[in-house]
Coordinates of N, CA and C in Angstrom, one line a residue:
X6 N -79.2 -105.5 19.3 CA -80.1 -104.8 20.1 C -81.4 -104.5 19.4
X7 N -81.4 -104.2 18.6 CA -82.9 -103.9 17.3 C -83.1 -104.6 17.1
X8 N -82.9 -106.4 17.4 CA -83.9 -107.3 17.2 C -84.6 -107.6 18.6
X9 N -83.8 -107.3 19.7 CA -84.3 -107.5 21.2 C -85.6 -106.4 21.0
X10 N -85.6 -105.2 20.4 CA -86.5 -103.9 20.5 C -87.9 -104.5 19.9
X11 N -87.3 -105.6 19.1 CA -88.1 -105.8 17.7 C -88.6 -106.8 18.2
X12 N -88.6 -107.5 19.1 CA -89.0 -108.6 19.8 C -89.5 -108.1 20.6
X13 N -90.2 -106.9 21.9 CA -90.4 -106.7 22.9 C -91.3 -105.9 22.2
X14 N -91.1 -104.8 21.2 CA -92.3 -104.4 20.4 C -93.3 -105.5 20.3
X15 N -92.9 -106.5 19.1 CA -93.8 -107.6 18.8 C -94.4 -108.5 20.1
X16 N -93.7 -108.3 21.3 CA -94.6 -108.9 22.6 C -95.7 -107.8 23.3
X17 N -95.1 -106.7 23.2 CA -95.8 -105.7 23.4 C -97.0 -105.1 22.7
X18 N -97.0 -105.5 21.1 CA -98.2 -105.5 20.8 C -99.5 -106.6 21.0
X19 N -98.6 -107.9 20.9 CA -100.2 -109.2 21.4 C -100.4 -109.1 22.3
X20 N -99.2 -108.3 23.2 CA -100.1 -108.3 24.9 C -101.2 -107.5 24.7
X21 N -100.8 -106.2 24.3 CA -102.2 -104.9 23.9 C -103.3 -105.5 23.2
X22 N -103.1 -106.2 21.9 CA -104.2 -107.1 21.5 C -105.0 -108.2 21.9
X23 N -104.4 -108.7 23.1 CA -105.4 -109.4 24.1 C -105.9 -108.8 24.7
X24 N -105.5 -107.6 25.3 CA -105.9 -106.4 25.8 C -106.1 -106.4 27.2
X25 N -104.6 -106.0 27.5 CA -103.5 -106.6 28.7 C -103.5 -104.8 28.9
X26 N -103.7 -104.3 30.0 CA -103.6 -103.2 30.0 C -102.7 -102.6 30.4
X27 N -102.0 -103.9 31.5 CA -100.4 -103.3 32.0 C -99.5 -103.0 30.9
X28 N -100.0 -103.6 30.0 CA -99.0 -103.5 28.4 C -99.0 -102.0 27.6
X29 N -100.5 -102.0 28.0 CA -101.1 -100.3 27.2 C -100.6 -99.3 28.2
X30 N -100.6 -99.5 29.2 CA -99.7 -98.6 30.1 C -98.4 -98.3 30.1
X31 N -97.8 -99.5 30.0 CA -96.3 -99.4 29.1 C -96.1 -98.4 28.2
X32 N -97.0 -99.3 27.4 CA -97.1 -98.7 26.1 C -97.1 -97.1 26.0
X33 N -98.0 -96.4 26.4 CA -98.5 -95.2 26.9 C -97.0 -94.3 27.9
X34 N -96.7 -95.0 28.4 CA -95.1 -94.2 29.6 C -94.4 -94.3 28.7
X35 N -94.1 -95.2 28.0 CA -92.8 -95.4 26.4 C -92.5 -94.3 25.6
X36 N -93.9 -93.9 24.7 CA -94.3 -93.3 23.6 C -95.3 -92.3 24.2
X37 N -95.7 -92.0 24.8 CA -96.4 -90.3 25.1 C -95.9 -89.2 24.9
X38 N -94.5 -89.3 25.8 CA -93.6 -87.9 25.3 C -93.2 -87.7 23.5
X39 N -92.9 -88.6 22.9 CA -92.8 -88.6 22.0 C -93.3 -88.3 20.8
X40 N -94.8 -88.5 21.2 CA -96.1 -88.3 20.6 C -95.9 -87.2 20.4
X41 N -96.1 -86.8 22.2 CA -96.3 -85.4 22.2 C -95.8 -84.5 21.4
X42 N -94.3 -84.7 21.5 CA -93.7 -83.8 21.0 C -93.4 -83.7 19.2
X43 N -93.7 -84.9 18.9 CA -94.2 -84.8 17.4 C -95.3 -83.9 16.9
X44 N -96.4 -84.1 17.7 CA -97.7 -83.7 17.1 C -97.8 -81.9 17.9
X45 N -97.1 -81.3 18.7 CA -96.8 -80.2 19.2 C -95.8 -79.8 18.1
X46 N -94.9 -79.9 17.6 CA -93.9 -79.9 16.6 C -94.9 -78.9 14.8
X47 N -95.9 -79.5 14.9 CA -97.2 -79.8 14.2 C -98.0 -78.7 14.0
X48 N -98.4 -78.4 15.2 CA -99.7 -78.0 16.1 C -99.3 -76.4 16.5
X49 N -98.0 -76.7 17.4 CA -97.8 -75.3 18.3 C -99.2 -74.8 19.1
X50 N -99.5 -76.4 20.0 CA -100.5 -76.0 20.4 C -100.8 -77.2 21.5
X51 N -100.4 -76.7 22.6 CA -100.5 -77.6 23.7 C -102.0 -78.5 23.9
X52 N -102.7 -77.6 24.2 CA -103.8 -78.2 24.1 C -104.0 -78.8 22.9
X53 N -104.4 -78.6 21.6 CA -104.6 -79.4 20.6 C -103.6 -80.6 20.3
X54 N -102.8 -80.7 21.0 CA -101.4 -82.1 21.6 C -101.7 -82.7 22.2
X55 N -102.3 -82.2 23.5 CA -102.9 -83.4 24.3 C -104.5 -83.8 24.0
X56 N -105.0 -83.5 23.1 CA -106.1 -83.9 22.6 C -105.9 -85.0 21.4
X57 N -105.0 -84.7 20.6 CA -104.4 -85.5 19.8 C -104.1 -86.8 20.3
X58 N -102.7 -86.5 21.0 CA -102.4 -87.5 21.4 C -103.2 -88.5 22.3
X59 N -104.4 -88.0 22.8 CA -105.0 -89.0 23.6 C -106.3 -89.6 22.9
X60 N -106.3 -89.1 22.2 CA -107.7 -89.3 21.0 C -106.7 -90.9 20.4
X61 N -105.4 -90.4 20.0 CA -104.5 -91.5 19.4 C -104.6 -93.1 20.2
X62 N -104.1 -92.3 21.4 CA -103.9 -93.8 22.5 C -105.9 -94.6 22.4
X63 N -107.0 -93.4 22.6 CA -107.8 -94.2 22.5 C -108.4 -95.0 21.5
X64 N -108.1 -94.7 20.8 CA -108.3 -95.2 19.3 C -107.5 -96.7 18.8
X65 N -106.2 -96.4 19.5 CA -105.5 -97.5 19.7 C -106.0 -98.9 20.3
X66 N -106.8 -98.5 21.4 CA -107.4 -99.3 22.4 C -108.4 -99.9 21.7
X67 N -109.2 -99.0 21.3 CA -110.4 -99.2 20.8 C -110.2 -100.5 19.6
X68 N -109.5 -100.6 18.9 CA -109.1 -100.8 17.8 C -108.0 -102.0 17.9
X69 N -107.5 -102.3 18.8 CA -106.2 -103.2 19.3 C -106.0 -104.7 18.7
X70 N -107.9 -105.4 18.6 CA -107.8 -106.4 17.8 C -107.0 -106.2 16.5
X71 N -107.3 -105.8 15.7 CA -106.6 -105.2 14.6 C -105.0 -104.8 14.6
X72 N -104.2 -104.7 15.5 CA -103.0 -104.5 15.6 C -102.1 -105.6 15.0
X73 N -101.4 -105.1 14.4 CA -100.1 -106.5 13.5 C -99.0 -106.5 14.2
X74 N -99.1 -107.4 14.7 CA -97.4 -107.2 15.7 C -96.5 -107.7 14.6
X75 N -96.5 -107.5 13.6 CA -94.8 -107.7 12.8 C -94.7 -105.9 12.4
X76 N -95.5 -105.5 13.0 CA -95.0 -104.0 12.8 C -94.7 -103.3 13.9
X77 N -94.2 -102.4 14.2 CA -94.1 -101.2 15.6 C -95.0 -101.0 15.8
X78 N -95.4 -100.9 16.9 CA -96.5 -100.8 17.3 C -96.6 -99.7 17.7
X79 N -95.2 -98.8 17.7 CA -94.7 -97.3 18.0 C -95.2 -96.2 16.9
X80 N -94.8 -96.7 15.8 CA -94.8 -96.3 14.5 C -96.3 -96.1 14.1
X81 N -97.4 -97.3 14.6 CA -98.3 -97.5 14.4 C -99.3 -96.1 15.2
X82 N -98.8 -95.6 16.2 CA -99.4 -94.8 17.0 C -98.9 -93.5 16.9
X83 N -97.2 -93.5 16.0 CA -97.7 -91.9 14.9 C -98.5 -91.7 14.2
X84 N -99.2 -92.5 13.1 CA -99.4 -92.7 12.2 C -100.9 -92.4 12.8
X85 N -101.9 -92.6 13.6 CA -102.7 -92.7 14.2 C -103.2 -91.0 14.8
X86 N -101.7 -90.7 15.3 CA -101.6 -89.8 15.9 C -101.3 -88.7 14.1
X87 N -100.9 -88.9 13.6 CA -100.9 -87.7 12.2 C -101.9 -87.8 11.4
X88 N -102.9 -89.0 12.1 CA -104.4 -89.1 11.3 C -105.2 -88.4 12.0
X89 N -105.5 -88.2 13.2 CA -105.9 -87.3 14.7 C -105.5 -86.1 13.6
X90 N -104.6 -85.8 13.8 CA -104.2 -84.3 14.0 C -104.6 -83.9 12.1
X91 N -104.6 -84.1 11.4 CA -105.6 -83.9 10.3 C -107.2 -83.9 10.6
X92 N -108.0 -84.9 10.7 CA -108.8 -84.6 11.5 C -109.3 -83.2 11.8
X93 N -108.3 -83.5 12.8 CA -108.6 -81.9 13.9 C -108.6 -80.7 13.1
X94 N -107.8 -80.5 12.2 CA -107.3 -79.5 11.2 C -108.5 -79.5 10.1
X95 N -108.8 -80.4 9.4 CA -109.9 -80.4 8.2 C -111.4 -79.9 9.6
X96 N -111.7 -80.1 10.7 CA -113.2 -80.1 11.4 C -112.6 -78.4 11.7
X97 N -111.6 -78.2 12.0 CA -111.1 -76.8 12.5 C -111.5 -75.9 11.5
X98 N -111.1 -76.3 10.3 CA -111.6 -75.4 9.0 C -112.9 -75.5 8.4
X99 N -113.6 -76.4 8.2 CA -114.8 -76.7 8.3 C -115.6 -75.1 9.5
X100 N -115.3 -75.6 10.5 CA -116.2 -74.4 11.5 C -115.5 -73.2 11.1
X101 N -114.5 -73.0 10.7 CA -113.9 -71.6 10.1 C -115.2 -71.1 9.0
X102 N -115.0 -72.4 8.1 CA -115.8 -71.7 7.1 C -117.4 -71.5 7.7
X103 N -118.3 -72.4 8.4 CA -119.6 -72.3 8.5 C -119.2 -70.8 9.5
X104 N -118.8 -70.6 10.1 CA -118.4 -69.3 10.8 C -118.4 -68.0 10.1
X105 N -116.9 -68.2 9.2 CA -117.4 -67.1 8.2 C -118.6 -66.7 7.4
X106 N -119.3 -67.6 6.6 CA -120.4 -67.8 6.3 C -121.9 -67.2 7.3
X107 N -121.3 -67.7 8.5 CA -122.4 -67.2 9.6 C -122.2 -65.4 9.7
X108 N -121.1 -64.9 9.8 CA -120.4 -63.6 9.8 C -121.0 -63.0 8.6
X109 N -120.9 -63.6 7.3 CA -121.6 -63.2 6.4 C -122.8 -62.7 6.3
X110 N -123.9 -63.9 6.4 CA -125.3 -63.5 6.9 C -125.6 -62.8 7.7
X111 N -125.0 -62.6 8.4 CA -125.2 -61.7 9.8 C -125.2 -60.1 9.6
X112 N -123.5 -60.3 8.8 CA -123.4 -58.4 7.9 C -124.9 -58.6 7.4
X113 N -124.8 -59.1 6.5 CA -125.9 -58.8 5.4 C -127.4 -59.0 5.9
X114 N -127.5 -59.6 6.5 CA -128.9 -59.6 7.1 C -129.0 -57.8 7.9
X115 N -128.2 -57.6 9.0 CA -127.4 -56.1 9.4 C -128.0 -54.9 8.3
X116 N -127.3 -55.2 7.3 CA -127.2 -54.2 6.6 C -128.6 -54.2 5.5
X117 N -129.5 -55.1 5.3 CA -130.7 -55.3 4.7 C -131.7 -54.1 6.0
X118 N -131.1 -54.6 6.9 CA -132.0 -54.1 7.8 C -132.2 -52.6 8.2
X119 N -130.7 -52.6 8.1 CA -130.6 -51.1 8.2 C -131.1 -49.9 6.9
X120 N -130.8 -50.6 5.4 CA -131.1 -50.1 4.6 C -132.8 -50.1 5.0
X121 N -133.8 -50.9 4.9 CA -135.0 -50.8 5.0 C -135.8 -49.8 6.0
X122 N -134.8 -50.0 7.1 CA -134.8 -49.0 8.2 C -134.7 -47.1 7.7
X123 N -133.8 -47.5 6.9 CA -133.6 -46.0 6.3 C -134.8 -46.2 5.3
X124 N -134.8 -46.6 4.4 CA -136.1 -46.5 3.7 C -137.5 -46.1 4.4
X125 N -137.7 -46.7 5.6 CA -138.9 -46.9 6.1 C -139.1 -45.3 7.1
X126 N -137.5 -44.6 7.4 CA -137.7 -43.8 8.1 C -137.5 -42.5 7.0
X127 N -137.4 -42.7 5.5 CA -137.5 -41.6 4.5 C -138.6 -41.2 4.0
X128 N -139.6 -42.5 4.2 CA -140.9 -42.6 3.8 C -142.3 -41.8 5.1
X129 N -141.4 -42.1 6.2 CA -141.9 -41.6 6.9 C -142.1 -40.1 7.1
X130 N -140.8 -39.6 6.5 CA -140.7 -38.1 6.6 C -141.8 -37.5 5.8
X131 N -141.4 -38.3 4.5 CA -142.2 -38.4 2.9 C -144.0 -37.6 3.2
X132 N -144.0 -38.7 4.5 CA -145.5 -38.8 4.6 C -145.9 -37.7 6.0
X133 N -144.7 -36.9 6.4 CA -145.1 -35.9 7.4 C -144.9 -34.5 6.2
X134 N -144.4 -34.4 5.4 CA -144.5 -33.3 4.4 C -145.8 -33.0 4.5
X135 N -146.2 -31.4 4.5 CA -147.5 -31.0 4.0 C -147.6 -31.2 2.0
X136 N -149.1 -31.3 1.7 CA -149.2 -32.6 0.5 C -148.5 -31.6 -0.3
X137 N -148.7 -30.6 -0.5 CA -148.5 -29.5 -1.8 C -146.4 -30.4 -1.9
X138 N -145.6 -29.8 -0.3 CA -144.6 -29.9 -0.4 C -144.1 -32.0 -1.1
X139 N -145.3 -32.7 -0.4 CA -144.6 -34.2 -1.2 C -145.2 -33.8 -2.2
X140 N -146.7 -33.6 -2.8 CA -146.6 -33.8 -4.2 C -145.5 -33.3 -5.2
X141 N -144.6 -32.0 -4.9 CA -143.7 -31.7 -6.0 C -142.2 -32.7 -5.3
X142 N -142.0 -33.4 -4.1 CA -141.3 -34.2 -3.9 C -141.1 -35.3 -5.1
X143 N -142.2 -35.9 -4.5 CA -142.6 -37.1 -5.5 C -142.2 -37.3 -6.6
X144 N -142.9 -35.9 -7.8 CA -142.9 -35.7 -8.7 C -141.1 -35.6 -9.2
X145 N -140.3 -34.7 -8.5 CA -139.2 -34.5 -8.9 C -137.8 -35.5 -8.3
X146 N -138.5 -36.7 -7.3 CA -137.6 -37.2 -7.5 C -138.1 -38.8 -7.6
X147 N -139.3 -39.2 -8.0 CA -139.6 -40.3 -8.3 C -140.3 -40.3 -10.0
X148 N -140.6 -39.0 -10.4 CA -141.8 -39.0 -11.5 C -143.0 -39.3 -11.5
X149 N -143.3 -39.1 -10.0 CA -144.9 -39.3 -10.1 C -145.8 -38.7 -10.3

């Protein structure tokens, strides 16, 4: 029986690599659930599954010349599909960090502003003092 599998794979891939679509359809009803549930397994993330896995099948397509029919063609489309889902994971973290980073600047820009703000509204007081009361200001807490 696993040489019949192994034979209907290996027809199933040159049909896809002539790029027989009834074949990729097959192909696709066979191994979808599968996928799925591999890369959900993964993920714990429906949506990021069906993004995976369809990123996988198109890439497949895309790419079909290239297919070796002495291999699974099954096997070929985890492997595709656990390249996907890395991918997705390294660009996910990537935006984590330019995010965090953005969060960063943002406090700190925030807080530059605020401090200046306070400065600019101490200075202001500074300069509503009558002179006698800023000049011994000044003097006693700048040394001027």
């Amino acid at each position: 029986m696993k040489n019949n599998n192994k034979f209907q794979d290996s027809n199933l891939s040159e049909r896809i690599k002539s790029g027989d679509v009834l074949a990729y359809n097959e192909l696709f009803e066979k191994s979808y659930s599968k996928l799925f549930n591999y890369i959900l397994k993964l993920s714990n993330n429906t949506d990021v599954t069906k993004d995976v896995v369809q990123e996988a099948f198109i890439k497949l397509w895309k790419k079909r010349a290239l297919i070796n029919s002495d291999f699974s063609i099954e096997n070929y489309l985890f492997k595709i599909c656990y390249n996907e889902f890395l991918i997705h994971i390294r660009r996910k973290n990537k935006e984590k960090s330019l995010l965090d980073e953005l969060k960063f600047e943002i406090a700190y820009d925030l807080y530059i502003d605020n401090e200046t703000s306070q400065i600019d509204k101490i200075n202001q007081a500074i300069d509503k003092l009558p002179a006698r009361t800023k000049e011994a200001f000044m003097l006693s807490k700048y040394n001027i």
